[in-house]
mmCIF file of C-alpha atoms in Angstrom:
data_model
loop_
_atom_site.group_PDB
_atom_site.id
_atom_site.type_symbol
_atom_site.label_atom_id
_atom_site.label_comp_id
_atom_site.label_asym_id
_atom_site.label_seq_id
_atom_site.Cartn_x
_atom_site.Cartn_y
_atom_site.Cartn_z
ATOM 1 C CA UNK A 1 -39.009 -169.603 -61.427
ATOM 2 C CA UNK A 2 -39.654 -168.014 -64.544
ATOM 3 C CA UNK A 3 -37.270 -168.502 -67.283
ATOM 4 C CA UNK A 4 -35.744 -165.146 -67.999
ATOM 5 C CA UNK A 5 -35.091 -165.195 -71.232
ATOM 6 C CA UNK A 6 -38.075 -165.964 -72.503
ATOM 7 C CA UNK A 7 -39.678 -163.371 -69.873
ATOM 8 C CA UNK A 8 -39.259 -159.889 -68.855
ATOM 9 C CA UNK A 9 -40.282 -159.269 -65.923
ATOM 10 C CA UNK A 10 -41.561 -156.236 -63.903
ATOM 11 C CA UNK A 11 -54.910 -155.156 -72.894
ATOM 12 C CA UNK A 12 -57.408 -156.929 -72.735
ATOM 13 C CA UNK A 13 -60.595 -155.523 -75.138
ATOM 14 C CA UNK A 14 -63.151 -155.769 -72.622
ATOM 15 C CA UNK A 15 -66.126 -157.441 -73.749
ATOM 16 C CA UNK A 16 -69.563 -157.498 -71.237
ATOM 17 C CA UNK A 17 -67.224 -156.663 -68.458
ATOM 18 C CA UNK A 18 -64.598 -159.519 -69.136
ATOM 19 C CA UNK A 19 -61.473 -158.857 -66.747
ATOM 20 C CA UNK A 20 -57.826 -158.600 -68.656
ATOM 21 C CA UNK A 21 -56.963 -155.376 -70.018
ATOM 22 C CA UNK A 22 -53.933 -155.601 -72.651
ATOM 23 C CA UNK A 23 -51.812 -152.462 -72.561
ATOM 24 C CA UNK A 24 -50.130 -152.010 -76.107
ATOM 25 C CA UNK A 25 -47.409 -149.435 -76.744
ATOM 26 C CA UNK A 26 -46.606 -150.559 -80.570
ATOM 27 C CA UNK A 27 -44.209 -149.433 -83.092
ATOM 28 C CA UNK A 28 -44.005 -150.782 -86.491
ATOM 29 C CA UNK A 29 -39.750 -150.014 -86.820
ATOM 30 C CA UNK A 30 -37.486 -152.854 -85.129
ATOM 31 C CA UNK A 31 -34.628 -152.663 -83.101
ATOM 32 C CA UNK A 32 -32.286 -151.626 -85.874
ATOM 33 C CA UNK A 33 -34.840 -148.138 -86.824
ATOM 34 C CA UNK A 34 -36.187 -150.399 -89.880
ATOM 35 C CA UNK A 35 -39.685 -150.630 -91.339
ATOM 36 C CA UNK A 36 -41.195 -153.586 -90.318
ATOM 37 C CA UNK A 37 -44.468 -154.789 -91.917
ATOM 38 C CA UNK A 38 -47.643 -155.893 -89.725
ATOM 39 C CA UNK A 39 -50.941 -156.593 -90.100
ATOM 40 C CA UNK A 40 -53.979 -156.665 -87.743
ATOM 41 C CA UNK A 41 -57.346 -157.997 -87.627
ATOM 42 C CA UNK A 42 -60.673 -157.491 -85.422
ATOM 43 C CA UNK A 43 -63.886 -159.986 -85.445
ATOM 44 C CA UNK A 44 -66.066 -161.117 -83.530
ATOM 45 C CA UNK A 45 -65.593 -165.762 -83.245
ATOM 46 C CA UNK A 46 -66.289 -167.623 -80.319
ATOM 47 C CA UNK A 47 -68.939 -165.556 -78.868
ATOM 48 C CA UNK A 48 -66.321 -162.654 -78.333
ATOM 49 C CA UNK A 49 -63.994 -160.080 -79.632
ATOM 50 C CA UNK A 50 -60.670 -161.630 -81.369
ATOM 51 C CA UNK A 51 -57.969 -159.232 -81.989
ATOM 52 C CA UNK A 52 -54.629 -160.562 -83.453
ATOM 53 C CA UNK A 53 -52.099 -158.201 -84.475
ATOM 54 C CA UNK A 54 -48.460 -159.669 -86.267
ATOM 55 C CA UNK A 55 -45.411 -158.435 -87.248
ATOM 56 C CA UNK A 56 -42.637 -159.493 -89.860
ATOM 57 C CA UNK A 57 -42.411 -160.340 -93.453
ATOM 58 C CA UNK A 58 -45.300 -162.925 -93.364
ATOM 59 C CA UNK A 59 -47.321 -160.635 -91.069
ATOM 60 C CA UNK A 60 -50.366 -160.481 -93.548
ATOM 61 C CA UNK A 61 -50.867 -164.204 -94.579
ATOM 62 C CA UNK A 62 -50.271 -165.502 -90.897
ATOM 63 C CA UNK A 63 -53.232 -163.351 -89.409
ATOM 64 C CA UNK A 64 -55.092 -164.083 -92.451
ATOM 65 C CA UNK A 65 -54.609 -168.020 -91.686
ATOM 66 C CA UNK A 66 -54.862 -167.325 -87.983
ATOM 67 C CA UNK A 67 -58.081 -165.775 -88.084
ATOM 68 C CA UNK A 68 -59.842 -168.465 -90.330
ATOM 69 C CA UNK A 69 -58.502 -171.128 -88.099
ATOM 70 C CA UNK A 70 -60.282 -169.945 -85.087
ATOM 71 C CA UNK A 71 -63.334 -170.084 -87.224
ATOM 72 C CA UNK A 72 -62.996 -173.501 -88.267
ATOM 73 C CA UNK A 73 -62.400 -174.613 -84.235
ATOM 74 C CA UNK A 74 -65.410 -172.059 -83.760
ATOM 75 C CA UNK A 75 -67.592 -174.458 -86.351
ATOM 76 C CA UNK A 76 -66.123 -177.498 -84.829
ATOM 77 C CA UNK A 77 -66.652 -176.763 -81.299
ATOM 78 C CA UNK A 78 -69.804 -174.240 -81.054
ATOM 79 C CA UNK A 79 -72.803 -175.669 -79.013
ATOM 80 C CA UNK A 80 -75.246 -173.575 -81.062
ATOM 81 C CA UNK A 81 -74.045 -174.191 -84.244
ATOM 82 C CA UNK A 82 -76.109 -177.246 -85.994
ATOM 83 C CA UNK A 83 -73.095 -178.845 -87.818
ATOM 84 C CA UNK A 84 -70.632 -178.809 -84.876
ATOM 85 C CA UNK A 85 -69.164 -182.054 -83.224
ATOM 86 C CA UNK A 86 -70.426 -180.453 -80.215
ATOM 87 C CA UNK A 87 -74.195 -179.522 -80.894
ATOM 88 C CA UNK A 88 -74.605 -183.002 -82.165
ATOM 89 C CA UNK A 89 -73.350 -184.792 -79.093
ATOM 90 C CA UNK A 90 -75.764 -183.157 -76.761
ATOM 91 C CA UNK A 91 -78.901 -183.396 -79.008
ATOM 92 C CA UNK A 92 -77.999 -187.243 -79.700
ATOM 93 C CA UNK A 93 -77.140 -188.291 -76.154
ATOM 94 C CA UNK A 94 -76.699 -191.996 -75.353
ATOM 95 C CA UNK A 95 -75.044 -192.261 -78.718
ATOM 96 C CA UNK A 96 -71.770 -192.756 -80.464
ATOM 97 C CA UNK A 97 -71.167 -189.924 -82.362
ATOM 98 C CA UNK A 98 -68.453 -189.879 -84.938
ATOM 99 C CA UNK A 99 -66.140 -186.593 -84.071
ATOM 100 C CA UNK A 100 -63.558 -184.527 -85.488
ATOM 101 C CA UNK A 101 -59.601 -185.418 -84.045
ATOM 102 C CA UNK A 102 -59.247 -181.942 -82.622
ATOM 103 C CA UNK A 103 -62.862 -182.283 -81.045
ATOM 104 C CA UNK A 104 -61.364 -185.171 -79.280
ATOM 105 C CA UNK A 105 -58.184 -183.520 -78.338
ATOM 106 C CA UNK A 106 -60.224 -180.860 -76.335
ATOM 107 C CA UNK A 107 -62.404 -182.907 -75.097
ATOM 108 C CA UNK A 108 -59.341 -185.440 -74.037
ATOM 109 C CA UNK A 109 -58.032 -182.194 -72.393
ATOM 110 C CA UNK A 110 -60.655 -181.198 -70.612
ATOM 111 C CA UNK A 111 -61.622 -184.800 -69.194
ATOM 112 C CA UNK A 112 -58.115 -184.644 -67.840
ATOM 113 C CA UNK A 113 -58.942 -181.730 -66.121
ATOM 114 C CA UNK A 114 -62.307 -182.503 -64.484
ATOM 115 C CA UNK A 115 -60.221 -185.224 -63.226
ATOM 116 C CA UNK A 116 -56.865 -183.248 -62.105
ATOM 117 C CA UNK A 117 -59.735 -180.822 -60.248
ATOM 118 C CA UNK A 118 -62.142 -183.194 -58.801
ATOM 119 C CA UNK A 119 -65.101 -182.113 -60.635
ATOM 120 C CA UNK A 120 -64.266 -178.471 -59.893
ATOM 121 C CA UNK A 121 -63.353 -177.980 -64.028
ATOM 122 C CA UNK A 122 -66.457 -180.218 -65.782
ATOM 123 C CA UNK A 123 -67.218 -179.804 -69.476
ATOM 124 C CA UNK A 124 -70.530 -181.285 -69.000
ATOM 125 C CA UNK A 125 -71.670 -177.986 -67.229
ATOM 126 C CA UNK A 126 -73.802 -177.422 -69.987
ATOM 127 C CA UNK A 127 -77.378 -178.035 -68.313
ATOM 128 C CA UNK A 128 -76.633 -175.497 -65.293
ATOM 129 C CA UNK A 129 -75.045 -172.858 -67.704
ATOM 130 C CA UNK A 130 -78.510 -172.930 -69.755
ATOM 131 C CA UNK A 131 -80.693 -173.008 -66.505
ATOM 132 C CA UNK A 132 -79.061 -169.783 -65.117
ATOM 133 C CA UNK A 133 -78.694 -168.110 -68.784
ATOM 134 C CA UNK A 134 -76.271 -165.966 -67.522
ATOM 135 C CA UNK A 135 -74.928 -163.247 -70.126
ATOM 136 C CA UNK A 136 -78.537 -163.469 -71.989
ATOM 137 C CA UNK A 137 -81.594 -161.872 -71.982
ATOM 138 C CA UNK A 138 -83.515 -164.746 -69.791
ATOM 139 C CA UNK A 139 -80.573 -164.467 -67.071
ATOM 140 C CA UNK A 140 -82.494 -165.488 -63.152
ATOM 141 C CA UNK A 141 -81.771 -167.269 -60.057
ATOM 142 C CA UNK A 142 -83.360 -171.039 -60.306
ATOM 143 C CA UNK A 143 -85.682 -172.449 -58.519
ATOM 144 C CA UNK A 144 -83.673 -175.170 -56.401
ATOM 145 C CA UNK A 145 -85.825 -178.257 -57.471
ATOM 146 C CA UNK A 146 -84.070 -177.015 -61.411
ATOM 147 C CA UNK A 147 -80.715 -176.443 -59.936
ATOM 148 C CA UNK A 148 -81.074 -179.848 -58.505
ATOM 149 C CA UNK A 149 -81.991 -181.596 -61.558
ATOM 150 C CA UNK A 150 -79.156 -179.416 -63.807
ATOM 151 C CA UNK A 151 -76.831 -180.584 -61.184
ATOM 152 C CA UNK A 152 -77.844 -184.755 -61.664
ATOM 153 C CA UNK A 153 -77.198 -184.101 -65.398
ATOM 154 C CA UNK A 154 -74.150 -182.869 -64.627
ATOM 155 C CA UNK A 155 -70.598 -184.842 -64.065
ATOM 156 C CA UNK A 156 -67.858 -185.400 -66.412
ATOM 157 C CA UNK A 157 -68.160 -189.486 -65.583
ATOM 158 C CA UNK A 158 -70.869 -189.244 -68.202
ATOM 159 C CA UNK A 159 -68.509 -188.369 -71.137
ATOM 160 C CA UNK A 160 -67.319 -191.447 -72.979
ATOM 161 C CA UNK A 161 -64.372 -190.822 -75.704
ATOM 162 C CA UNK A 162 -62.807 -193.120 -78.170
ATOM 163 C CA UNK A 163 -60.446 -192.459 -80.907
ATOM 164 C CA UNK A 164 -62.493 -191.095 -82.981
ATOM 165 C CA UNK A 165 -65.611 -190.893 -81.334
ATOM 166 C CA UNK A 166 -67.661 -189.408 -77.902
ATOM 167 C CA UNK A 167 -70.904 -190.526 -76.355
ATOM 168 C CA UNK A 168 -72.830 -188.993 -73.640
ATOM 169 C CA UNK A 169 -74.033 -191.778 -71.597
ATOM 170 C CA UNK A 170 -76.746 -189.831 -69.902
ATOM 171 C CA UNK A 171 -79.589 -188.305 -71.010
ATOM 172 C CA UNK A 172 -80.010 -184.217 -70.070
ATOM 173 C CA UNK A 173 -76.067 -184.110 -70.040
ATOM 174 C CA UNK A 174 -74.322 -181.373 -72.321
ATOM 175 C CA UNK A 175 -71.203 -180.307 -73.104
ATOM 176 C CA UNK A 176 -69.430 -176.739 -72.892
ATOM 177 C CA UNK A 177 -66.180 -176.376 -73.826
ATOM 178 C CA UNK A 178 -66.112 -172.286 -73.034
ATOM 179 C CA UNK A 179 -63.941 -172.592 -70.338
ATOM 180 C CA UNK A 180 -61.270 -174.397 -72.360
ATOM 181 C CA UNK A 181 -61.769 -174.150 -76.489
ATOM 182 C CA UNK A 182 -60.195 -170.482 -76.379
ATOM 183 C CA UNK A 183 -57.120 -171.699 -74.815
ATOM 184 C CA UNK A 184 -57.065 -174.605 -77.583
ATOM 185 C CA UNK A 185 -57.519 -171.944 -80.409
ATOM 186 C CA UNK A 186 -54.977 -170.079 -78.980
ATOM 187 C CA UNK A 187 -52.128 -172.427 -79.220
ATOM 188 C CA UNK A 188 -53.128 -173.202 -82.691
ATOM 189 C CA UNK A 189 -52.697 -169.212 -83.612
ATOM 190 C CA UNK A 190 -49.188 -170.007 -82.246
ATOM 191 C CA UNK A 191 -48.111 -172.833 -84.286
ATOM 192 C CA UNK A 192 -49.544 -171.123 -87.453
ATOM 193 C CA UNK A 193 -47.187 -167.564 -86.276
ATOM 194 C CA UNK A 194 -44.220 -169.474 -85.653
ATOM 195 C CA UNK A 195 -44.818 -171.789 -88.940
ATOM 196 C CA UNK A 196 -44.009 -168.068 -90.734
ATOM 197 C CA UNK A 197 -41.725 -167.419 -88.558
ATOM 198 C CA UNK A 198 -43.053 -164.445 -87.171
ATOM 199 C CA UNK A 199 -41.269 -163.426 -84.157
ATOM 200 C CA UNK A 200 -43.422 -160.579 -82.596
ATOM 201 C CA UNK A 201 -46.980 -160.969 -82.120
ATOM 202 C CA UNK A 202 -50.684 -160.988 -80.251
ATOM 203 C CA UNK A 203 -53.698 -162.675 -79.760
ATOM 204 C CA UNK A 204 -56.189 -161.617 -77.892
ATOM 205 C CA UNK A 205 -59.664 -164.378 -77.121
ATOM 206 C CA UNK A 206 -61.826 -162.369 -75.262
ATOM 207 C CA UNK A 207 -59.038 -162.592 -72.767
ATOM 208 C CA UNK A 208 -56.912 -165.038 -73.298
ATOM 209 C CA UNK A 209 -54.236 -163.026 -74.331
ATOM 210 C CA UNK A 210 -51.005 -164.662 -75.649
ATOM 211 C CA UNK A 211 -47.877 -163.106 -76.755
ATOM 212 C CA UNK A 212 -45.598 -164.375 -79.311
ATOM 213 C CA UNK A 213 -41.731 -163.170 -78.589
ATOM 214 C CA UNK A 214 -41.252 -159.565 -77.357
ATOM 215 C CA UNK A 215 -42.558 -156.133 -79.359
ATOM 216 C CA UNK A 216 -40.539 -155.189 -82.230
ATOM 217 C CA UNK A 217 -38.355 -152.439 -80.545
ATOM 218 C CA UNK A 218 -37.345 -154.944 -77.928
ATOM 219 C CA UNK A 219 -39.207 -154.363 -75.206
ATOM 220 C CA UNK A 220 -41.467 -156.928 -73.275
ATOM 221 C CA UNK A 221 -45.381 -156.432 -74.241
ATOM 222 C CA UNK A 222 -47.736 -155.366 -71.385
ATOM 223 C CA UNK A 223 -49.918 -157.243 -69.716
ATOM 224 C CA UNK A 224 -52.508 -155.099 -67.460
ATOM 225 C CA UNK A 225 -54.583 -156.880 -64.659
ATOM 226 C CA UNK A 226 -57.886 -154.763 -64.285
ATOM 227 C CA UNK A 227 -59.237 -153.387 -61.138
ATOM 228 C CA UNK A 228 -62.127 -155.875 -60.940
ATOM 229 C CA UNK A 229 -63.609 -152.969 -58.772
ATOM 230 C CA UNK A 230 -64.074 -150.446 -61.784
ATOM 231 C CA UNK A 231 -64.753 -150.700 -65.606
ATOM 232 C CA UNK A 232 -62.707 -151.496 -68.693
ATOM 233 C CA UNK A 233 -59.175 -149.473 -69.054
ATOM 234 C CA UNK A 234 -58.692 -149.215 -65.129
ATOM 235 C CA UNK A 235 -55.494 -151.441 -64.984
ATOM 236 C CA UNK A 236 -54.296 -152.573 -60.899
ATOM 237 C CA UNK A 237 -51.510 -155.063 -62.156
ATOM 238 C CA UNK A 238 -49.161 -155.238 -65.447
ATOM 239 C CA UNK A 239 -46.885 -158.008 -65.917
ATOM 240 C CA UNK A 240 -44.049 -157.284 -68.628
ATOM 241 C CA UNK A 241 -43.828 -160.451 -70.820
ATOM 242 C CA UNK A 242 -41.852 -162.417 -73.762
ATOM 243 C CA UNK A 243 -43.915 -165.582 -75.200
ATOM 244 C CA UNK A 244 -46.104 -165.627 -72.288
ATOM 245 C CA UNK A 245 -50.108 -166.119 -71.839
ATOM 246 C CA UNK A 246 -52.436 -165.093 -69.047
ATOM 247 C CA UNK A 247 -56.209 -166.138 -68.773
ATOM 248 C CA UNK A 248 -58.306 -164.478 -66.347
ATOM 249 C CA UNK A 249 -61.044 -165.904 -64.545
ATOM 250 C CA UNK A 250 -63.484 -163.052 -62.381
ATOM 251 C CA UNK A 251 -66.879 -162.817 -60.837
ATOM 252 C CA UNK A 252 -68.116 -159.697 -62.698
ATOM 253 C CA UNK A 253 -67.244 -161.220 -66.710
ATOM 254 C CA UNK A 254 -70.546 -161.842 -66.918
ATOM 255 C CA UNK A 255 -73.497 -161.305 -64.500
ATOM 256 C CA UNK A 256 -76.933 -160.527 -63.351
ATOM 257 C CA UNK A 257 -78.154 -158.686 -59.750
ATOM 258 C CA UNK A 258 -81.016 -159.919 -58.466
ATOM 259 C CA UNK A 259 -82.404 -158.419 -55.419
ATOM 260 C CA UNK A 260 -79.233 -156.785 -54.961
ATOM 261 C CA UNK A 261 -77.268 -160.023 -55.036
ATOM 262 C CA UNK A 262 -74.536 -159.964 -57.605
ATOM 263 C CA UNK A 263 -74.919 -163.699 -59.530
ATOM 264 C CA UNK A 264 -71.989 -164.388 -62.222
ATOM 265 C CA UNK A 265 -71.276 -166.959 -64.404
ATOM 266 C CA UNK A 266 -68.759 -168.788 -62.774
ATOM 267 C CA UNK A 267 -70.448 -171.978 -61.666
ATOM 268 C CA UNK A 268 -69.488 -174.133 -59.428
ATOM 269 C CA UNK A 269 -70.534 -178.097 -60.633
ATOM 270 C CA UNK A 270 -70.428 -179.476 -57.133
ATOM 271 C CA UNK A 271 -73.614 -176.788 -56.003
ATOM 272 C CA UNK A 272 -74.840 -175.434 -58.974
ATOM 273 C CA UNK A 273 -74.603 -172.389 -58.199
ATOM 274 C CA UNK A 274 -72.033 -169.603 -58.817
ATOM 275 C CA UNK A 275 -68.563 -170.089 -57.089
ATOM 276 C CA UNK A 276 -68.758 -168.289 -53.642
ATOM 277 C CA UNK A 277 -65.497 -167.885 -51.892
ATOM 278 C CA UNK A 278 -64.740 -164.238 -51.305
ATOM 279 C CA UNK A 279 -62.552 -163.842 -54.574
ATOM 280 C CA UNK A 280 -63.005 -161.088 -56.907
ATOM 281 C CA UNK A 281 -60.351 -162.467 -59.704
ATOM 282 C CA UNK A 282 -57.993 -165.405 -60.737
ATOM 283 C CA UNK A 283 -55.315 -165.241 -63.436
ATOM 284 C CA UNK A 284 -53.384 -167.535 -64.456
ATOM 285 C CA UNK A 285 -49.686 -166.973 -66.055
ATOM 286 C CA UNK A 286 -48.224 -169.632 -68.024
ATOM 287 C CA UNK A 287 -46.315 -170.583 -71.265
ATOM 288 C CA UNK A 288 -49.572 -172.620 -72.242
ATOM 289 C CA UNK A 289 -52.752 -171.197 -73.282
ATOM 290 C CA UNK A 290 -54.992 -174.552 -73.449
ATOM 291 C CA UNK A 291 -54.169 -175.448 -69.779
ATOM 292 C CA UNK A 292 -54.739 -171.988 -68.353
ATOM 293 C CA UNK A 293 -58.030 -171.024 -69.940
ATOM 294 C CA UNK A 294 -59.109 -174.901 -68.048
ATOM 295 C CA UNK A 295 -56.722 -173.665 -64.669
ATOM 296 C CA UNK A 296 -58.383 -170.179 -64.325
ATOM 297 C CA UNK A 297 -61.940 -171.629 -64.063
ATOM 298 C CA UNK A 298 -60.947 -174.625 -62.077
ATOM 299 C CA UNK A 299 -58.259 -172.672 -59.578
ATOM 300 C CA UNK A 300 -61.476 -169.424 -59.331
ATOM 301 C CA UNK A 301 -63.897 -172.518 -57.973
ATOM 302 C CA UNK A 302 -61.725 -173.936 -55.882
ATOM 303 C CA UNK A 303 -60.953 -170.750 -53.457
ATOM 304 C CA UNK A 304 -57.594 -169.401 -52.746
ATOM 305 C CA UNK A 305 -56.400 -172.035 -50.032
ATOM 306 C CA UNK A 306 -57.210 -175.241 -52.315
ATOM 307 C CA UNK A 307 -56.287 -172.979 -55.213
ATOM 308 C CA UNK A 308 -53.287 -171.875 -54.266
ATOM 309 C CA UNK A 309 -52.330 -175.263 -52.859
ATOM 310 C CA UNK A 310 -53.083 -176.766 -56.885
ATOM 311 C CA UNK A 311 -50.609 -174.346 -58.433
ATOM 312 C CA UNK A 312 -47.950 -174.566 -56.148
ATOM 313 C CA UNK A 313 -47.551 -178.063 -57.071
ATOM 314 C CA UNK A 314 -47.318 -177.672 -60.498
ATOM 315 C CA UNK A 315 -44.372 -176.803 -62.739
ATOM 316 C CA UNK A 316 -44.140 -173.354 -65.033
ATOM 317 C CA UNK A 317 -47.749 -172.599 -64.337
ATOM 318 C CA UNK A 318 -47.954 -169.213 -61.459
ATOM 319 C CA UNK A 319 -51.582 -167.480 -59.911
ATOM 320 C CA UNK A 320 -52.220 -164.213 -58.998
ATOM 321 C CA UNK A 321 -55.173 -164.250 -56.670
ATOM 322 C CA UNK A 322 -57.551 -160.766 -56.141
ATOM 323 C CA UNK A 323 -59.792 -161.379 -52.732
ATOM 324 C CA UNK A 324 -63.010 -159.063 -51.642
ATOM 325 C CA UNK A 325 -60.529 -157.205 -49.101
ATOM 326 C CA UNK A 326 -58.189 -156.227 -51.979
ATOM 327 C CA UNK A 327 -54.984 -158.598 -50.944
ATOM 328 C CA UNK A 328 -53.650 -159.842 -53.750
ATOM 329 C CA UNK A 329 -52.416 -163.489 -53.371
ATOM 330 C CA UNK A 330 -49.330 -164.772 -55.794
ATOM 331 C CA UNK A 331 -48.064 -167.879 -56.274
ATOM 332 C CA UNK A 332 -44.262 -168.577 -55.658
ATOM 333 C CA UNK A 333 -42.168 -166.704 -58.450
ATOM 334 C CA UNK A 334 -44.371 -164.244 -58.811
ATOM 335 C CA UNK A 335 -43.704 -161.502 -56.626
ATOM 336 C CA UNK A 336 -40.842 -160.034 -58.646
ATOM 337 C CA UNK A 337 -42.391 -159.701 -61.930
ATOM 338 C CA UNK A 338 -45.819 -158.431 -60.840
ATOM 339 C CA UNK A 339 -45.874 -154.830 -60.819
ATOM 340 C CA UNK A 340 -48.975 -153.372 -58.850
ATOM 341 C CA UNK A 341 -49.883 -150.161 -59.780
ATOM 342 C CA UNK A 342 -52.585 -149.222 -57.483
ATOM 343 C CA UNK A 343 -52.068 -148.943 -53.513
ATOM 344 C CA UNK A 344 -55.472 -150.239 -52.960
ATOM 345 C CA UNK A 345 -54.150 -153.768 -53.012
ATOM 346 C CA UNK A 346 -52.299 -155.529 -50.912
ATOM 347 C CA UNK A 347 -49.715 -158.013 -52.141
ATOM 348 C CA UNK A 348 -49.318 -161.360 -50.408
ATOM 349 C CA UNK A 349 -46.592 -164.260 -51.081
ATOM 350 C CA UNK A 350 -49.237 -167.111 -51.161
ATOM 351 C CA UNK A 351 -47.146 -169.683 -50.646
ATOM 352 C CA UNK A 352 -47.378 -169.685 -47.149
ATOM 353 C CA UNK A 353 -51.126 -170.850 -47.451
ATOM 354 C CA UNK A 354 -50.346 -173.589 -49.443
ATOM 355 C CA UNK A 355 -47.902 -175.789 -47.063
#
């Protein structure tokens, strides 16, 4: 169960359809009627929309400092940009590339997460998520003879770290880390908000939203859930939450119709093509950013059944689960502090599919 104290229970900026919806009712006085000072910033890092908003006494410097630091992850991490530790692993493959510590953290993550899933979470995606282009301009179906070869340059076994070094071992294998470096950034916001002891604040990665305490009159922030059915503001879901994150995982983020076949960018590594198993949605609700921006990709490919089965046997990390037929499935502990605000859906206990 969810600590209550550090939730309450019951917005995302949508960018090219991107699922999580953050509700914000803000006030800048605190509990006692007092001014409080904040400070907000908007840009556009990590091939999304950031939005951070702080308040307290130190408001100012610690957006300031939280903003640069997702650029300097951003330059670190990028696979476009040149200098990155990234960028030079996959255009030097079968090579020991020197790399940053925090490039190695990540990737140490996310190795421990192709692992945990089976393949179902794989950094080296990298060759299927160029083939399809999906999100760009050149965005088609494959041929199956390309999906085939993207999928033999594909598998996490090929990713080699040491201390303070990584080596592709395979030629045609690349990294991307988009399905976990947002998470990572996130928690680094945090340490830098709590390091001026800031005790109410947001950050928002293209949807991975993460709270920081409660809002300054008291109250829990709001977390909406959008209808995956309808376009940006249309919330289905809110979760009331106190240091919190959720990272949402859906099949219309990004995506293409081709002969009147939706195609998103959710790919699956085991068939190269995107993840088909009837869901429309997957968050993930947890104290941890940099696991749940891995989880919601890994738990969406997987399917409810093996999904759900996953999160049920892990500790302080809870699913909500949005199927084609509009049940919505939720992990244990979650039933009582997921509001749904649309009678549309259906709400489910999940745990019964897991045993």
């Amino acid at each position: 169960m969810f600590n209550t104290k550090k939730i309450i229970l019951s917005r995302k900026i949508i960018l090219m359809g991107i699922l999580l919806v953050f509700l914000l009712i803000l006030t800048a006085c605190g509990n006692n009627g007092e001014e409080m000072p904040q400070a907000k910033e908007n840009a556009f890092l990590m091939d999304t929309l950031v939005q951070m908003r702080a308040h307290g006494e130190n408001a100012e410097i610690a957006v300031e400092e939280s903003m640069e630091r997702i650029r300097e992850i951003e330059k670190l991490m990028s696979k476009t940009i040149e200098t990155s530790d990234i960028y030079k692993l996959n255009n030097n493959s079968k090579t020991e590339i020197e790399i940053d510590n925090e490039s190695i953290i990540v990737l140490e993550k996310a190795l421990k997460y192709a692992k945990l899933t089976d393949g179902d979470f794989d950094p080296t995606i990298g060759a299927l998520v160029e083939l399809w282009g999906i999100g760009t301009e050149d965005a088609a179906v494959p041929e199956q003879a390309e999906i085939e070869t993207a999928l033999a340059n594909t598998g996490y076994n090929h990713l080699d770290l040491a201390d303070n070094s990584a080596e592709i071992t395979k030629e045609g294998v690349k990294i991307d880390l988009g399905g976990i470096v947002k998470g990572y950034a996130a928690e680094e916001v945090k340490k830098i908000v709590q390091k001026y002891n800031i005790e109410h604040a947001f950050v928002n990665l293209g949807g991975n939203v993460l709270v920081i305490g409660d809002k300054v009159d008291g109250s829990p922030w709001k977390i909406g859930i959008q209808d995956p059915r309808q376009g940006r503001g249309n919330v289905m879901a809110v979760v009331d939450a106190v240091d919190l994150t959720i990272v949402t995982s859906g099949n219309y983020e990004r995506y293409f119709e081709e002969n009147g076949k939706l195609y998103h960018h959710i790919l699956d590594p085991k068939t190269g093509y995107p993840a088909d198993n009837n869901l429309l949605s997957v968050s993930i609700i947890s104290e941890n950013s940099f696991d749940a921006d891995a989880l919601s990709t890994a738990i969406y490919v997987m399917g409810l059944e093996k999904g759900m089965k996953f999160i049920e046997n892990m500790e302080n990390v809870y699913a909500m689960f949005i199927t084609e037929e509009l049940d919505v499935y939720l992990s244990s502990g979650l039933k009582e502090i997921v509001t749904i605000k649309d009678s549309d859906f259906n709400i489910i206990e999940g745990e019964e599919i897991a045993n």
